[in-house]
CSV table of C-alpha atoms in Angstrom, one decimal:
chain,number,residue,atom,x,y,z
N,1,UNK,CA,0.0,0.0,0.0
N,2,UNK,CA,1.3,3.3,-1.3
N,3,UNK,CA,2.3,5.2,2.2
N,4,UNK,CA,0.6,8.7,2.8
N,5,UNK,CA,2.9,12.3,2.2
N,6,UNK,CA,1.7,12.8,6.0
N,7,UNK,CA,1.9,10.3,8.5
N,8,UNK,CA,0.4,11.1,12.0
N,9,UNK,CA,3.2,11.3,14.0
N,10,UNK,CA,4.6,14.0,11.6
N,11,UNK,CA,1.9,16.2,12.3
N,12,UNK,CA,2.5,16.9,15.9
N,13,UNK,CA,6.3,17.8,15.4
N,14,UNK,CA,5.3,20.4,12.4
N,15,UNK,CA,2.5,21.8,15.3
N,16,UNK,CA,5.7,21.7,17.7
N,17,UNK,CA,8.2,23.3,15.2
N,18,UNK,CA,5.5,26.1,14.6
N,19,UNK,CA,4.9,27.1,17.8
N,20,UNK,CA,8.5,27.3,18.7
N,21,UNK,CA,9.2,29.4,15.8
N,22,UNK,CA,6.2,31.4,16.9
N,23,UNK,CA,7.2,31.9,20.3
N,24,UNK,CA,10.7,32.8,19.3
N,25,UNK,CA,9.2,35.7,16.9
N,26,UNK,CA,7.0,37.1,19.9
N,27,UNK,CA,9.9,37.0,22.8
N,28,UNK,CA,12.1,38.6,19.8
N,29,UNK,CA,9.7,41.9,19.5
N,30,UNK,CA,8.8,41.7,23.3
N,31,UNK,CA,13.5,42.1,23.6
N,32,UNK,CA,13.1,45.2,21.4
N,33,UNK,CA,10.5,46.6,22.6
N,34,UNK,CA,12.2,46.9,25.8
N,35,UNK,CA,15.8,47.6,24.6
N,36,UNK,CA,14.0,50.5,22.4
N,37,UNK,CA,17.0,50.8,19.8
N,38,UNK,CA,15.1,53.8,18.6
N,39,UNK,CA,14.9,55.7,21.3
N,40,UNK,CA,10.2,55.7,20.2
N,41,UNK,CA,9.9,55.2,23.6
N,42,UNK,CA,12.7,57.7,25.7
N,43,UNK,CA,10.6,60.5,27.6
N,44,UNK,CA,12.7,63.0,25.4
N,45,UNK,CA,11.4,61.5,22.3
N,46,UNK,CA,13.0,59.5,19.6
N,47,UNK,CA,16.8,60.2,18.4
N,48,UNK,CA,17.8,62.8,16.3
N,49,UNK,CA,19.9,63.2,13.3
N,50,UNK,CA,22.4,65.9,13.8
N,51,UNK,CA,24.0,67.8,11.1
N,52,UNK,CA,27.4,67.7,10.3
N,53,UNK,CA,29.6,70.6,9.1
N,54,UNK,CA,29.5,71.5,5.5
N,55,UNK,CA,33.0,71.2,4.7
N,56,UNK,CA,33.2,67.6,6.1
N,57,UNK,CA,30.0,66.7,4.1
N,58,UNK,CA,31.7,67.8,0.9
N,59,UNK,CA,34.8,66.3,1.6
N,60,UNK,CA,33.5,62.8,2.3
N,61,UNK,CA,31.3,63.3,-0.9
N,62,UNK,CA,34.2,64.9,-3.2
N,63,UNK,CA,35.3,62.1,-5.9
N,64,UNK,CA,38.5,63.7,-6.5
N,65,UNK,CA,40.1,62.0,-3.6
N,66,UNK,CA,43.2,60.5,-4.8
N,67,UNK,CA,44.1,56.6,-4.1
N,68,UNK,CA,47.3,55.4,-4.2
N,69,UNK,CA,47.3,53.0,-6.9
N,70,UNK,CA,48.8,49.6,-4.5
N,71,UNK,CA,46.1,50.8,-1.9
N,72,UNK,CA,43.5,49.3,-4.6
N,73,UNK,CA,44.6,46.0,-4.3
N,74,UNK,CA,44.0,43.2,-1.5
N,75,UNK,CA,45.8,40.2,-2.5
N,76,UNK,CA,47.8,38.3,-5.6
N,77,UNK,CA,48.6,35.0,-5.0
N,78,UNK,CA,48.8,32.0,-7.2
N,79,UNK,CA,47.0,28.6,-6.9
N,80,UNK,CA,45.1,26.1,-9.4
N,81,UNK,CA,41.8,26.0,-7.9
N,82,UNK,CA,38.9,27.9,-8.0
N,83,UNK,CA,36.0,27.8,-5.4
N,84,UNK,CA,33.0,30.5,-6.0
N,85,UNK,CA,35.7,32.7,-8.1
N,86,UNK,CA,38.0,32.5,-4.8
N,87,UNK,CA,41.5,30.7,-5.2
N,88,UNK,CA,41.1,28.1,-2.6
N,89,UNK,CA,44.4,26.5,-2.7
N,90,UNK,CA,47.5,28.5,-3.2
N,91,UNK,CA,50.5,27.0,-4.3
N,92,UNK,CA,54.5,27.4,-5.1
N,93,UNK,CA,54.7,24.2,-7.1
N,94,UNK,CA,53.3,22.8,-10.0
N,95,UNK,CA,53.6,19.9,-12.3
N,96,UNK,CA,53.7,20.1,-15.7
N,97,UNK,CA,50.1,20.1,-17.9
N,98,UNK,CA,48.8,22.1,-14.8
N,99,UNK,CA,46.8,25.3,-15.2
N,100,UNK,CA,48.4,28.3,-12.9
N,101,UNK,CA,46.0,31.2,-12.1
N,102,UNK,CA,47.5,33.9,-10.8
N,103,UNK,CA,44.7,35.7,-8.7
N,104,UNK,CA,44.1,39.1,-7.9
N,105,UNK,CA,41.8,40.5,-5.1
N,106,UNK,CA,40.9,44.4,-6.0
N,107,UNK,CA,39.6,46.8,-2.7
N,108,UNK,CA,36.7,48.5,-3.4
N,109,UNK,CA,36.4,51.3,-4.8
N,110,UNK,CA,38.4,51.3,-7.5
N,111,UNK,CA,38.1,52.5,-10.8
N,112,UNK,CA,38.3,50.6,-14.2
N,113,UNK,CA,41.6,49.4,-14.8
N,114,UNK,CA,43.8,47.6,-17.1
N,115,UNK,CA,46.4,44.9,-15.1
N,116,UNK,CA,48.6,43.1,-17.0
N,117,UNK,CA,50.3,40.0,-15.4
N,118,UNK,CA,53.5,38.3,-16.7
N,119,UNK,CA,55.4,35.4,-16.4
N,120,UNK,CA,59.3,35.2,-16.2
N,121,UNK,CA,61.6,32.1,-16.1
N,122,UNK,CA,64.4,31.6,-13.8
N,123,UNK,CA,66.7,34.5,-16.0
N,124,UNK,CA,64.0,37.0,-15.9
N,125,UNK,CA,62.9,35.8,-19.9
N,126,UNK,CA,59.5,37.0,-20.6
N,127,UNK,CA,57.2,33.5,-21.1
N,128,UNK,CA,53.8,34.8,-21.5
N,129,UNK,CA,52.2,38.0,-20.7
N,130,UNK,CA,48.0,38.2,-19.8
N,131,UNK,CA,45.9,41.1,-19.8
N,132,UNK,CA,43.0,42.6,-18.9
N,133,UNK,CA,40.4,45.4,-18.0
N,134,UNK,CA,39.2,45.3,-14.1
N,135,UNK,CA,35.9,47.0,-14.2
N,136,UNK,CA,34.8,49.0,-11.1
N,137,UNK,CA,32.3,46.3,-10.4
N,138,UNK,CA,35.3,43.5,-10.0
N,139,UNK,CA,36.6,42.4,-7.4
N,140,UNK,CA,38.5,39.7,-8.6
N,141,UNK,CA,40.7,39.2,-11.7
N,142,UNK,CA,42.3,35.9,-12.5
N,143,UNK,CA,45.1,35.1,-14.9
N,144,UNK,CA,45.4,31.4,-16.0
N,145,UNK,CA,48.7,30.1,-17.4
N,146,UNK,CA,49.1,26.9,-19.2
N,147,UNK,CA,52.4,24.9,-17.7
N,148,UNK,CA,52.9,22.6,-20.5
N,149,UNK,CA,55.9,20.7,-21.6
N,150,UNK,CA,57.3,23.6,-23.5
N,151,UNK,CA,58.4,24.9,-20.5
N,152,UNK,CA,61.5,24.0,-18.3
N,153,UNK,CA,62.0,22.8,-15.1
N,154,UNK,CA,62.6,25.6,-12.4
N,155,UNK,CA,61.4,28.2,-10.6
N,156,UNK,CA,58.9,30.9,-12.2
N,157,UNK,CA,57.5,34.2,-11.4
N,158,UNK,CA,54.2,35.6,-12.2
N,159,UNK,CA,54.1,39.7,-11.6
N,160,UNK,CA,51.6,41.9,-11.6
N,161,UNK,CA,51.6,45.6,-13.0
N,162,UNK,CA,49.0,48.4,-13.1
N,163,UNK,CA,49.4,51.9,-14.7
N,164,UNK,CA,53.0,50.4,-15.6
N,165,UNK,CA,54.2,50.1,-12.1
N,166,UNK,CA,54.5,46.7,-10.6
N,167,UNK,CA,52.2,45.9,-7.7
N,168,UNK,CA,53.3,42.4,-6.8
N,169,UNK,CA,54.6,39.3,-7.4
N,170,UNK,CA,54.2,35.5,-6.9
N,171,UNK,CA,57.6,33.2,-7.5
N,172,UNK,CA,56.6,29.3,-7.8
N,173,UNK,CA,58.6,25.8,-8.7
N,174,UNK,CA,57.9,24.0,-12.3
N,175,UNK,CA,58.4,20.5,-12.4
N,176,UNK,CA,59.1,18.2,-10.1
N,177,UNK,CA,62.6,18.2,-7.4
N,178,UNK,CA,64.0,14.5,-8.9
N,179,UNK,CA,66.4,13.4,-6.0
N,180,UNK,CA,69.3,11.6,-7.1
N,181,UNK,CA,69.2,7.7,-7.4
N,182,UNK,CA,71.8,5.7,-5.9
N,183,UNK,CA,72.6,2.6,-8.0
C-alpha cells in the first residue's frame, strides 16, 4: 500500500516546530520593545539626526580624492583551484600540464583598470604575458597560465603591474625536485 505524504506522528512535530518558531518571533519583539534601539519610547522622544559641518559633508562626498594606486589592491597569489571565483588553494609548485592562475583580489572602490600579469623564467625571460580590463564592479581578476611541456623545469615568477608600475609578485617551482638515485 502506497504510504501517505503525511503520516500522523509528523503532524505533531510540524505543530511543535510552529509554535517554537512562533514563540521565538514574539519573545524577539517583546526584547526590542524593551531595549527600544530607537529611542520611540525615551521621555525626550525618539533620536535625532544631527547635522554635520558642510566642509566635512563635501569632503566625504568629493570624488577627486586620490588613491594610491597599490592601496586598490588586496591580494595576488597563485593557486590552481577555483571555489566561487575564490582561489582556494594557493600554491608554489606545479607539475607540468597544470593550469596556474595567478589571482588578484581588488579593494573596493576602484576605478576601471587595465592589469597586465606576466610570467618570467628563472633568467628574468619574458614566457607569457595576460591582460586585462578590471571594471569597477570586479573584485576579482584571474590570470590562468598553461604549464605545458614547452616549459622547463625551475622556478617561475608571475608579476603583476597596473598603470605600468609593478604591484606584486608570486615566484613558484615547475616541475618536479628528482632526488638523485643511488645505483
Amino acid at each position: 500500500t502506497p504510504r501517505a505524504a503525511f503520516s500522523l506522528p509528523d503532524v505533531p512535530r510540524a505543530l511543535a516546530f510552529g509554535g517554537v518558531a512562533l514563540a521565538a518571533v514574539l519573545v524577539g519583539i517583546q526584547i526590542e520593545h524593551h531595549l527600544d534601539p530607537y529611542g520611540l519610547r525615551r521621555p525626550e522622544g525618539p533620536h535625532e539626526l544631527t547635522a554635520i559641518p558642510r566642509e566635512e559633508m563635501h569632503a566625504m562626498l568629493d570624488d577627486k580624492v586620490l588613491i594610491r594606486e597599490k592601496d586598490k589592491f588586496f591580494a595576488f597569489d597563485v593557486g590552481s583551484t577555483r571555489l566561487a571565483g575564490a582561489l582556494v588553494n594557493r600554491r608554489d609548485r606545479f607539475e607540468f600540464g597544470e593550469k596556474a592562475i595567478a589571482q588578484c583580489v581588488l579593494n573596493d572602490p576602484h576605478d576601471d583598470m587595465w592589469l597586465e600579469c606576466t610570467l618570467f623564467d628563472e633568467q628574468r625571460r619574458i614566457v607569457d604575458v595576460k591582460t586585462t580590463c578590471a571594471m569597477r564592479e570586479l573584485l576579482r581578476v584571474d590570470f590562468e597560465f598553461d604549464l605545458d611541456e614547452q616549459l622547463l623545469p625551475g622556478e617561475y615568477s608571475v608579476v603583476l603591474k597596473s598603470r605600468g608600475n609593478e604591484i606584486a609578485k608570486r615566484s613558484f617551482r615547475v616541475g618536479a625536485l628528482r632526488a638523485p638515485v643511488a645505483n
